[in-house]
Coordinates of C-alpha atoms and ligand atoms in Angstrom, one line a residue:
X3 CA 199.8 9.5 52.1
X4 CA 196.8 8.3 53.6
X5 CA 196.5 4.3 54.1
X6 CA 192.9 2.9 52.8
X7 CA 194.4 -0.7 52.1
X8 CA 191.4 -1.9 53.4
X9 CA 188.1 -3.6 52.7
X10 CA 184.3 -3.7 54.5
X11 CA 183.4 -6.9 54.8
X12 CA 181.3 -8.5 57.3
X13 CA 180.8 -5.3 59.4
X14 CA 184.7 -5.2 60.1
X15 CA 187.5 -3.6 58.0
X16 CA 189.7 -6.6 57.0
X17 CA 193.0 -6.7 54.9
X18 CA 192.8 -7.9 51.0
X19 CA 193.8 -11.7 50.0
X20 CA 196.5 -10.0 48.3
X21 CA 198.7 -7.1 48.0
X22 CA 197.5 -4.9 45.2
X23 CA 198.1 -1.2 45.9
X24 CA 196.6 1.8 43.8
X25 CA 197.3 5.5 44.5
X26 CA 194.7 7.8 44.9
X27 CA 195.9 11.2 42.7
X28 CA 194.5 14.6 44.0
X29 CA 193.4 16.0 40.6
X30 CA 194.2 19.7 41.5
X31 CA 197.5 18.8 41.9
X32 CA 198.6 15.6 40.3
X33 CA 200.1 14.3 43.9
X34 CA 199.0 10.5 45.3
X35 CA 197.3 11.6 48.3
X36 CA 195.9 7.9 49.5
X37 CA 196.5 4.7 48.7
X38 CA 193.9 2.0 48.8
X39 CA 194.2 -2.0 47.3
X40 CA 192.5 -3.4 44.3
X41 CA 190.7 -6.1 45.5
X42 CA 191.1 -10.0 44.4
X43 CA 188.7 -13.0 43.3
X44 CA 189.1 -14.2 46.8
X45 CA 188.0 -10.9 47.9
X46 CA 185.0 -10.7 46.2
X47 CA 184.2 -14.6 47.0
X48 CA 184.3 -13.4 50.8
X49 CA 182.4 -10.8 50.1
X50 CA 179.2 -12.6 48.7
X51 CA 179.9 -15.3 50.8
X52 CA 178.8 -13.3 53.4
X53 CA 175.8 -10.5 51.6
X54 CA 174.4 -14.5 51.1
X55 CA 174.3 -15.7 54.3
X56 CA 173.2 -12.2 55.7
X57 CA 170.4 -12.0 52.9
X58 CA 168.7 -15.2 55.2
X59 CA 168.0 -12.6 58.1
X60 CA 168.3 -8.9 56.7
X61 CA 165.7 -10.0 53.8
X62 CA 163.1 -10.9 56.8
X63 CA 163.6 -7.7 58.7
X64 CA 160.4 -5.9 59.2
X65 CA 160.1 -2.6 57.6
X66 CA 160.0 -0.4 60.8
X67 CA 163.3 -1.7 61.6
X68 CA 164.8 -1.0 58.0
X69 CA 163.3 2.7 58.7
X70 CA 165.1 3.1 61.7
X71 CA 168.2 2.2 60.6
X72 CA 168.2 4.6 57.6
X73 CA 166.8 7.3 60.4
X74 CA 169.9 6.6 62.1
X75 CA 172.3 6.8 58.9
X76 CA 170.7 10.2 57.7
X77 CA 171.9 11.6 61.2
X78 CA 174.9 10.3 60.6
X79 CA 176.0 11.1 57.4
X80 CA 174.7 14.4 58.0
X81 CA 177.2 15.4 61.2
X82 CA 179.9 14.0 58.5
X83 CA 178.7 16.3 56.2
X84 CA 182.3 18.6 56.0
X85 CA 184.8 15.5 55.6
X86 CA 182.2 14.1 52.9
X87 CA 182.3 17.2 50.8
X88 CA 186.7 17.6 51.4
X89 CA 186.9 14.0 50.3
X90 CA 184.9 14.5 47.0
X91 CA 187.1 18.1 46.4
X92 CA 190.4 15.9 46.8
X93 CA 189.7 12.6 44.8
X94 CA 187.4 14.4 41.8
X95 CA 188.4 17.7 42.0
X96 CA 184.7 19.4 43.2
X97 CA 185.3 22.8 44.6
X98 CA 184.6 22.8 47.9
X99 CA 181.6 24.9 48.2
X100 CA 179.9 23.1 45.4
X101 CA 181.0 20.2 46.7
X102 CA 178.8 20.7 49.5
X103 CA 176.4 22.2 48.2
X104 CA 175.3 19.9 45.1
X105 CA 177.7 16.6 45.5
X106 CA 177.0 16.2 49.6
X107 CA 173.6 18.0 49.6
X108 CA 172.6 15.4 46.7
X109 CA 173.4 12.2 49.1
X110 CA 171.3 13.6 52.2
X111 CA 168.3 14.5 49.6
X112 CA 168.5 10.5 48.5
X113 CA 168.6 9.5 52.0
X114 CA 165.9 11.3 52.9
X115 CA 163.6 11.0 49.9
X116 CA 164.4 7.2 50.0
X117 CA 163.1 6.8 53.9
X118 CA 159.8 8.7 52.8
X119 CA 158.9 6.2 49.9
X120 CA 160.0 3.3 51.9
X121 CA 157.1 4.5 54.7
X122 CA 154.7 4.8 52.0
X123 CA 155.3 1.7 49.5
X124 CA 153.4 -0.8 49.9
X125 CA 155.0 -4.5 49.7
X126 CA 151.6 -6.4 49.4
X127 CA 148.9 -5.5 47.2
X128 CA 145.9 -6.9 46.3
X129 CA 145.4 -7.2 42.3
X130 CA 142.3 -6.4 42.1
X131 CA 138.9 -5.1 43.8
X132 CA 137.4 -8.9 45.0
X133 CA 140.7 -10.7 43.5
X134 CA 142.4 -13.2 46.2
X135 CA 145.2 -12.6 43.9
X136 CA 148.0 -10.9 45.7
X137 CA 151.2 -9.0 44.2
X138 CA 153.8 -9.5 46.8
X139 CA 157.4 -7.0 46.2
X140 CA 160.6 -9.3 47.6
X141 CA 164.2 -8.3 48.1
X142 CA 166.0 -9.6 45.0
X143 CA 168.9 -11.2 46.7
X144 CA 172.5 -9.6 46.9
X145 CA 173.7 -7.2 44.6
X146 CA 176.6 -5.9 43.1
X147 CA 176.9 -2.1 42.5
X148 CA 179.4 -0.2 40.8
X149 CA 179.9 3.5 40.7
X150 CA 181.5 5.8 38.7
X151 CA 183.8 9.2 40.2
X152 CA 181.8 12.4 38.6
X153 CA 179.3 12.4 41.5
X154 CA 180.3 9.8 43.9
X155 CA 178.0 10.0 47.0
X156 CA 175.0 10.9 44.8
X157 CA 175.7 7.5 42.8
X158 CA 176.2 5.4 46.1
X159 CA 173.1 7.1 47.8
X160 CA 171.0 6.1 44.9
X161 CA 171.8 2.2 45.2
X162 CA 173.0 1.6 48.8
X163 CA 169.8 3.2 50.3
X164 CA 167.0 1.5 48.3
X165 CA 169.1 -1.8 48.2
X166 CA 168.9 -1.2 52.2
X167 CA 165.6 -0.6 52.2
X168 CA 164.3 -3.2 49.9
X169 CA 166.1 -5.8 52.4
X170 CA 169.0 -7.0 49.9
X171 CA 172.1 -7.4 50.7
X172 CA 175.3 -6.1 49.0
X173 CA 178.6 -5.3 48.0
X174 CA 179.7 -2.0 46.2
X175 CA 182.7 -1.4 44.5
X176 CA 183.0 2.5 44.0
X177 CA 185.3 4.0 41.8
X178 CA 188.9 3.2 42.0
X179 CA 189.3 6.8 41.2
X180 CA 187.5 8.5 43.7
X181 CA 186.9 5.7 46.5
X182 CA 187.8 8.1 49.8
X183 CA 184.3 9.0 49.8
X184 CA 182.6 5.6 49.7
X185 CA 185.0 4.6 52.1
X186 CA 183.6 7.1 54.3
X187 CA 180.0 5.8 53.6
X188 CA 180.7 2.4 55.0
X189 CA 182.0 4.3 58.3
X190 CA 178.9 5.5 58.5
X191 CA 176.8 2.5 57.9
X192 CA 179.2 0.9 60.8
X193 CA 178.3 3.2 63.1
X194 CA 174.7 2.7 61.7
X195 CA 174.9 -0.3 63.4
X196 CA 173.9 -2.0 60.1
X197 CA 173.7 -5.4 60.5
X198 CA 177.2 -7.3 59.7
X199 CA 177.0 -8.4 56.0
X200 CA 174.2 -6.3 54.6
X201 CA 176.7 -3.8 53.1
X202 CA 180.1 -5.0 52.0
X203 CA 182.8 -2.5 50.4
X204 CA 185.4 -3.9 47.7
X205 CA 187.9 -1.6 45.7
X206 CA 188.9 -2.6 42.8
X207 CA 189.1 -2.1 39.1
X208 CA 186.7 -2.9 36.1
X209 CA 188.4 -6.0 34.6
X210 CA 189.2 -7.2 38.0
X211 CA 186.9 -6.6 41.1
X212 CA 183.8 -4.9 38.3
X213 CA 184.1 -8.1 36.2
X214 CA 184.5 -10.6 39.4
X215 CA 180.6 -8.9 40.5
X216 CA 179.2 -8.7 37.1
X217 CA 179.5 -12.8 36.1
X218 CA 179.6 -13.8 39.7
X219 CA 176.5 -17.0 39.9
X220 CA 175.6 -15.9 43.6
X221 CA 174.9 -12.4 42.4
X222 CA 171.6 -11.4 41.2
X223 CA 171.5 -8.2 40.1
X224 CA 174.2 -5.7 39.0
X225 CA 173.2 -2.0 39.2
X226 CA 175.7 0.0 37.6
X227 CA 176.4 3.4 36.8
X228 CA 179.4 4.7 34.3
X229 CA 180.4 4.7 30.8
X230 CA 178.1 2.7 27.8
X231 CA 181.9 1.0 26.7
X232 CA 181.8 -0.7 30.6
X233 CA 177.9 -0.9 30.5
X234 CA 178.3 -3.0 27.1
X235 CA 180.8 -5.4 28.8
X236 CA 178.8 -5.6 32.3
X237 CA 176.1 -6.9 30.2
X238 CA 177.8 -9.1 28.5
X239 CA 179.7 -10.6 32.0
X240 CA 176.3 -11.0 33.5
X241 CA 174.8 -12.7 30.8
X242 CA 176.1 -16.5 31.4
X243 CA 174.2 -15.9 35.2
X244 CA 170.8 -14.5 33.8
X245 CA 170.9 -11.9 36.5
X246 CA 168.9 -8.5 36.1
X247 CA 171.4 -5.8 34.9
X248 CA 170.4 -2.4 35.5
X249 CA 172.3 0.3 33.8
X250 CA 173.3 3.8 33.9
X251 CA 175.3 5.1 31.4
X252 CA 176.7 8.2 29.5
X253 CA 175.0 11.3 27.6
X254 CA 175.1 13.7 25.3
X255 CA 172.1 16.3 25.9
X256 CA 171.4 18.7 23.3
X257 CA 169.8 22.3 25.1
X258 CA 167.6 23.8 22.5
X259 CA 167.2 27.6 22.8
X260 CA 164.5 29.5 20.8
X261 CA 164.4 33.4 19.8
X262 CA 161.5 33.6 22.2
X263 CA 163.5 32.0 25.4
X264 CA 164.3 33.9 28.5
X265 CA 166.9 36.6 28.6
X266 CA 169.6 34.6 30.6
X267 CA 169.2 31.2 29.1
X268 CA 172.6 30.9 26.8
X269 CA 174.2 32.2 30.2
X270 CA 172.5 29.5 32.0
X271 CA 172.9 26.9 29.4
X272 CA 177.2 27.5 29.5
X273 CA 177.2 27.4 33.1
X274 CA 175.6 24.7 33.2
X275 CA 177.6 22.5 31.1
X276 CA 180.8 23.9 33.0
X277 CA 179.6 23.2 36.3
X278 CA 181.3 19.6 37.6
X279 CA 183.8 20.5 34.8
X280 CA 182.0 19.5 32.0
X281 CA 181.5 15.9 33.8
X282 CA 177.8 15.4 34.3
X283 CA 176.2 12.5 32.6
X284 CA 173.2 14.4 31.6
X285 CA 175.1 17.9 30.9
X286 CA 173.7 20.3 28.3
X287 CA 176.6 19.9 25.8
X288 CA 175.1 21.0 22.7
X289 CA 173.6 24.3 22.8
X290 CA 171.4 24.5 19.7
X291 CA 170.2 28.3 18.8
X292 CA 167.8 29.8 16.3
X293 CA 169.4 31.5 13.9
X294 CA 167.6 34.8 14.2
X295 CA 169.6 35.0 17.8
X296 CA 172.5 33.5 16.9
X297 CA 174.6 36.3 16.8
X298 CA 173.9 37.4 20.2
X299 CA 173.6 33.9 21.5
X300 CA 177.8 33.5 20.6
X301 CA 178.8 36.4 21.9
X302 CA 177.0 35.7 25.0
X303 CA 178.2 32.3 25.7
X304 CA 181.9 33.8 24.6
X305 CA 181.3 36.9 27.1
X306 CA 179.8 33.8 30.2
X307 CA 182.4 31.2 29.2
X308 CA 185.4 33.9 29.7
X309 CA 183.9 35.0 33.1
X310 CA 184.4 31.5 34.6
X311 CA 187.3 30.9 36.9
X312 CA 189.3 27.8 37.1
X313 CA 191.1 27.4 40.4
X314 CA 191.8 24.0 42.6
X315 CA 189.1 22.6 44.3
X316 CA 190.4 23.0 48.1
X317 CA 189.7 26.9 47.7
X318 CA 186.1 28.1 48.4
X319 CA 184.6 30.2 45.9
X320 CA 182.5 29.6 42.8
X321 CA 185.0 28.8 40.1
X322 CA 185.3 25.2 38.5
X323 CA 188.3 22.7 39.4
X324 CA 190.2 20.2 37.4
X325 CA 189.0 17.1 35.5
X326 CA 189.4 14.1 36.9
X327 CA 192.6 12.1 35.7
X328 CA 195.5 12.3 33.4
X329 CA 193.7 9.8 31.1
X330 CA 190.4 12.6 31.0
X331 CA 192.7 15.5 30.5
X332 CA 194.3 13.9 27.7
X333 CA 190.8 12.5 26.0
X334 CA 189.2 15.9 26.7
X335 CA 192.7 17.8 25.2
X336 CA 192.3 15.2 22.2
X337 CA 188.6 16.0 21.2
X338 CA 189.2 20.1 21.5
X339 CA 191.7 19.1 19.0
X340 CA 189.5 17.2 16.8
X341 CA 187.4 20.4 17.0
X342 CA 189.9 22.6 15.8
X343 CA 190.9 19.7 12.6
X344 CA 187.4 19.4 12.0
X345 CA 186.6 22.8 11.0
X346 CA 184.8 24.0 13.9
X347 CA 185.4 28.0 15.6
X348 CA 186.8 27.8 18.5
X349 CA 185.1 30.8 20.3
X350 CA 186.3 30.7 24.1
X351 CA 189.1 28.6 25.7
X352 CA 191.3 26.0 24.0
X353 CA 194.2 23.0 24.5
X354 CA 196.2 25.1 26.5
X355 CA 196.3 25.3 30.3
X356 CA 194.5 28.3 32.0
X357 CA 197.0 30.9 33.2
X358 CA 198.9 29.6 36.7
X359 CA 198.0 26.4 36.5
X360 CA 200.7 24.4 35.1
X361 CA 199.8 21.7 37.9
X362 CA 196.6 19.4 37.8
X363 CA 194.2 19.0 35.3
X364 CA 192.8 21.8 34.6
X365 CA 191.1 22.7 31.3
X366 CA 189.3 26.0 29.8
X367 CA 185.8 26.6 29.4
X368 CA 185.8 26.4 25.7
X369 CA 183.5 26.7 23.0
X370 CA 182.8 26.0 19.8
X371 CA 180.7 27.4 16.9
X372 CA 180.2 26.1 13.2
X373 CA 179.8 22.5 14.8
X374 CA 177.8 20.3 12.2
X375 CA 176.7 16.7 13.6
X376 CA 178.8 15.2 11.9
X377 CA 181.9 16.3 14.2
X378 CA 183.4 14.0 16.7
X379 CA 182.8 17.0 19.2
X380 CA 179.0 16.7 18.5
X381 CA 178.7 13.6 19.5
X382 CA 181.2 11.4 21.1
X383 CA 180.4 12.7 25.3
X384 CA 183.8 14.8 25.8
X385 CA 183.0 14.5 29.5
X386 CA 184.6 17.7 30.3
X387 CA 184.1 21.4 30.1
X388 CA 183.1 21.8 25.8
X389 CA 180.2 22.9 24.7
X390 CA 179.2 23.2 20.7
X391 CA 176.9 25.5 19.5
X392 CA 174.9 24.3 16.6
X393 CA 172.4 27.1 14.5
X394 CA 169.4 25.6 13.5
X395 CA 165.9 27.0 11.3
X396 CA 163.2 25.8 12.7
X397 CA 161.5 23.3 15.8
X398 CA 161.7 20.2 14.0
X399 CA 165.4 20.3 12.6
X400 CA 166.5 21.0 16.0
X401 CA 164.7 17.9 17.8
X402 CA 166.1 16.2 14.9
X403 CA 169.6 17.1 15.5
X404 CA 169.1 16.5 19.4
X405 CA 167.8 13.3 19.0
X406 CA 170.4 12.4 16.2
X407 CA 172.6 10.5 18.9
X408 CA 173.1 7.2 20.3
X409 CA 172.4 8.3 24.0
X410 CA 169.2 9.5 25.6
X411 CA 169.4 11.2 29.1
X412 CA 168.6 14.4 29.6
X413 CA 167.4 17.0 26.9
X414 CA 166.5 20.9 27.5
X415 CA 164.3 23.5 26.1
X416 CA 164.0 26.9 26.4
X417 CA 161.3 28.9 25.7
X418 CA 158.3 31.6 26.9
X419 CA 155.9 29.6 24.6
X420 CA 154.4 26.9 27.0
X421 CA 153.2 25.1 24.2
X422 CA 155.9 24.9 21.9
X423 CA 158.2 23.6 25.3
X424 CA 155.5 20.9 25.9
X425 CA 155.9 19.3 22.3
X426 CA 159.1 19.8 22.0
X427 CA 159.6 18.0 25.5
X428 CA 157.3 14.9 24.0
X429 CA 159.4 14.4 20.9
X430 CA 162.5 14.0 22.7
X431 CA 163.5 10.9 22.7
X432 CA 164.9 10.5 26.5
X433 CA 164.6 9.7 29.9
X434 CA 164.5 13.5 31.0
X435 CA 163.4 16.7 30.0
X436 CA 164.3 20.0 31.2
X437 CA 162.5 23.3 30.1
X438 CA 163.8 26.7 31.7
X439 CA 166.0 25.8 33.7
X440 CA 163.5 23.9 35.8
X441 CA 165.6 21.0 37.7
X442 CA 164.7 17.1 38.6
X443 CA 163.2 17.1 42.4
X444 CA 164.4 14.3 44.5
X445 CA 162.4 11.5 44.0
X446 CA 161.9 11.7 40.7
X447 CA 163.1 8.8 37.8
X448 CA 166.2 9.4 36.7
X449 CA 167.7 7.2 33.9
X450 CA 168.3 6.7 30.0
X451 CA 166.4 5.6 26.4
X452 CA 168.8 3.6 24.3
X453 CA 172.2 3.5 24.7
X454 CA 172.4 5.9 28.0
X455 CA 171.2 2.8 29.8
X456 CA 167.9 0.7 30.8
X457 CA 167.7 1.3 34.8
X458 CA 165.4 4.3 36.7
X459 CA 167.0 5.4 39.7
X460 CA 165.4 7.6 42.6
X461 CA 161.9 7.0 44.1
X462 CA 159.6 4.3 43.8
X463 CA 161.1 3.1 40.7
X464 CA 164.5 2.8 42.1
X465 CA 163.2 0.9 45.0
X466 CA 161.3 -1.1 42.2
X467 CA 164.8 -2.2 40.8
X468 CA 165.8 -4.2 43.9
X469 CA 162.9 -5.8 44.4
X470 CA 161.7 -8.9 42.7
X471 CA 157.3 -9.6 41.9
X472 CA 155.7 -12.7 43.0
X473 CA 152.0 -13.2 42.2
X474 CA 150.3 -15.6 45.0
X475 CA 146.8 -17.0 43.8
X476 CA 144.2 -17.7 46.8
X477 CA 146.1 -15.2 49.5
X478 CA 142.2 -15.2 51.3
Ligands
NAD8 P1 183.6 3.9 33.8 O1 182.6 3.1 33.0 O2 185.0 4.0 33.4 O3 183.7 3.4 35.3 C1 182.5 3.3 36.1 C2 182.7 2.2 37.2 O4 182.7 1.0 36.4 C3 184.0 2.2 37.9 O5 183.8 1.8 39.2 C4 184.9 1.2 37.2 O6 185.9 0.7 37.9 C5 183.9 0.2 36.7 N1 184.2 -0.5 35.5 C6 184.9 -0.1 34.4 N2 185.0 -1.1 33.5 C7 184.3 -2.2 34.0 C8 184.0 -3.5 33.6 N3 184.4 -3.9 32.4 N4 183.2 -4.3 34.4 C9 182.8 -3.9 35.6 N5 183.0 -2.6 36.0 C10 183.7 -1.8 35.3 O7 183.0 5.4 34.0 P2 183.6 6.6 34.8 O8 184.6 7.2 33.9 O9 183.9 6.3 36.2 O10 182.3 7.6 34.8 C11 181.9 8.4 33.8 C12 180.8 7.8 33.0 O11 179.7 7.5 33.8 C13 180.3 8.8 31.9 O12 180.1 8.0 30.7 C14 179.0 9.2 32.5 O13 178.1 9.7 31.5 C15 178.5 8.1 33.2 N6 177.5 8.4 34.3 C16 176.2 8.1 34.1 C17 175.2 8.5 35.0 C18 173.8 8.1 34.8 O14 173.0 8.1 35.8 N7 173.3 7.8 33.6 C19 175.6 9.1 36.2 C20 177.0 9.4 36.3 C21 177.9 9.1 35.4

């Protein structure tokens, strides 16, 4: 058992107020491999304490500087780049080659996309051609951020480094679930050389460390990523303080695939749900078909979904691992039964465990056909690997059923006619759009329309969210 009973704080590692100890479970095989402390009031207390008093000098650092520090992390993080990716396949389950090469790889890209914009944004503008009034971007004080397990170092990249490079200060509370990794991070901004108190690391839980941050009056902003239940009660927490709550939250993306799409795209469309195990925020979980392909669209998915290995997340290779938790396994095992109650085929996988793995939390690719929208499978987010594939007549019922959902993250198209992808892509009502299998490029906003949150992250606009605008009248 590995001992993490210890918090960042101040640029040291110190010991918790109070003894509060969690175990870390390996999800491949159910065993507490580390154990770290939830974290106390009087932790947290410490914590801003000290973001405050660091905010005085950090926030008033020149921009050069805050580039060469993030120069120096990037190296960093990237000779760490093996025990960052074994860390992620042991406290979520990633397999280890993907691991590296979409979990890890995704934290570098932040790092490195963030340093860019930082170069190029400018923190003083002038308002207009011959105006004296200037718009002037400031550091918005010291922040609170909150991540969730399913992609750990991507979520901590995507605050820590444009909080850093806005000139906040902070304290981040990753997952309880999966905090090996984030612990790691704050190694790396120590040997950084980041200035004490700029970054600050507390674990902890929701109702005790996530609600200590979220109502906390010295905090100003909360950026959090994780489910719209914890978004809903973040907001709520912060609201006594008036601080700016950004938000993250979950999914449920609908992948619309026309007669006239590419050969491969209800292949592509199952692996990609499957891939992280179903547990991707903006996952393609409802796999809508024309009806004129619909037969060959099920047997294909049935024919991919059966190809897909399951295996624990230590071995290289390119199957998928386990699901997270006992608590996942059981809501994901729960909602396949639903499935089944509710009338729907079940065309690949099911409750049971795959063959040989009796040990961790492994589930099945499984599908399901006949799904109305009306099913709980359709659209509570399962958060695991379940697809439902939904037969539809013509373009506009299938944007209706896609958009006939509380969330609003990531939508998918797939068709040769450019045209038809282009208005289909307009009348979907969220924060991304995918057609053909075309992917996000670092740098680019990513975040949610209604209840999958309120918050961009990635590029300018997630440098935006740390910053705060002050208009000065008669600058020359
Ligand atoms: P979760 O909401 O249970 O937990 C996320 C984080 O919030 C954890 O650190 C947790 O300790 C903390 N937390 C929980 N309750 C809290 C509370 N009341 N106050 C303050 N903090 C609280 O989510 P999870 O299970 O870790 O992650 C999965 C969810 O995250 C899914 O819904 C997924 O869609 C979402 N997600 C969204 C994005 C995005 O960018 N939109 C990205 C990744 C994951």
């Amino acid at each position: 058992m590995i001992d993490k009973r210890k918090f960042y704080i101040n640029g040291k590692w110190v010991s918790p107020a109070n003894k509060n100890d969690f175990s870390v479970i390996n999800p491949s095989d159910e065993k507490g491999y580390a154990v770290i402390s939830l974290g106390s009031k009087k932790d947290v207390d410490d914590a801003v304490k000290v973001a405050k008093n660091a905010f005085l000098s950090w926030s008033q650092v020149d921009k050069k500087t805050r580039i060469q520090y993030l120069e120096k992390l990037l190296n960093i993080y990237l000779s760490k780049w093996d025990d960052i990716t074994k860390a992620m396949s042991e406290e979520m389950g990633a397999p280890l080659d993907w691991s590296s090469s979409a979990q890890t790889s995704s934290g570098a890209d932040h790092i490195k996309d963030f340093i860019k914009r930082l170069k190029e944004f400018k923190f003083e503008k002038r308002f207009d051609e011959n105006s004296n009034n200037y718009i002037v971007f400031e550091p918005i004080g010291v922040c609170g951020l909150i991540t969730p397990w399913n992609w750990p170092i991507n979520q901590i990249t995507l605050k820590v480094i444009p909080a850093i490079a806005a000139g906040c200060t902070m304290i981040l509370k990753p997952s309880e679930i999966a905090p090996i990794s984030g612990m790691l991070f704050a190694e790396i901004i120590h040997e950084a050389g980041i200035p004490p108190g700029v970054f600050n690391l507390i674990n902890g839980d929701g109702q005790g460390v996530g609600s200590d941050l979220s109502s906390h009056p010295e905090i100003d902003m909360i950026s959090f990523t994780g489910s719209t239940r914890a978004g809903r009660l973040i907001s709520k927490n912060a609201a006594d303080t008036i601080k700016r709550v950004c938000l993250e939250l979950g999914g449920k993306g609908g992948n619309i695939i026309f007669d006239d799409s590419h050969p491969n795209a209800v292949r592509e469309g199952v692996r990609n749900i499957m891939s992280n195990s179903g547990q991707s925020c903006d996952a393609p979980t409802r796999m809508l078909v024309e009806k004129t392909i619909y037969k060959r669209a099920i047997e294909e998915a049935a024919d991919e979904a059966n190809k897909i290995k399951v295996d624990i997340a230590l071995k290289k290779g390119d199957h998928i691992g386990p699901v997270v938790s006992q608590n996942q396994y059981n809501k994901i095992i729960d909602l396949i039964n639903s499935g089944i109650k509710d009338g729907a085929t079940l065309l690949a996988g099911g409750p049971e465990k795959p063959n040989g793995l009796d040990k961790g939390f492994f589930i099945k690719p499984t599908i399901f056909t006949n799904v109305t929208n009306e099913m709980r499978i359709a659209k509570e987010e399962i958060f695991g690997p379940v697809l439902s594939i939904i037969p539809f007549d013509n373009e506009d019922e299938a944007v209706s059923i896609v958009n006939d959902t509380s969330y609003g993250l990531g939508n998918y198209v797939q068709t040769q006619d450019k045209e038809k992808a282009k208005r289909v892509a307009r009348k979907f009502r969220s924060g991304g759009v995918y057609i053909n299998g075309n992917s996000a490029e670092p740098g680019t906003p990513f975040g949610g329309y209604r209840q999958s949150g309120n918050g961009r992250e990635g590029g300018d606009w997630g440098l935006e969210e740390y910053l705060e605008i002050k208009t000065i009248c008669g600058w020359e």
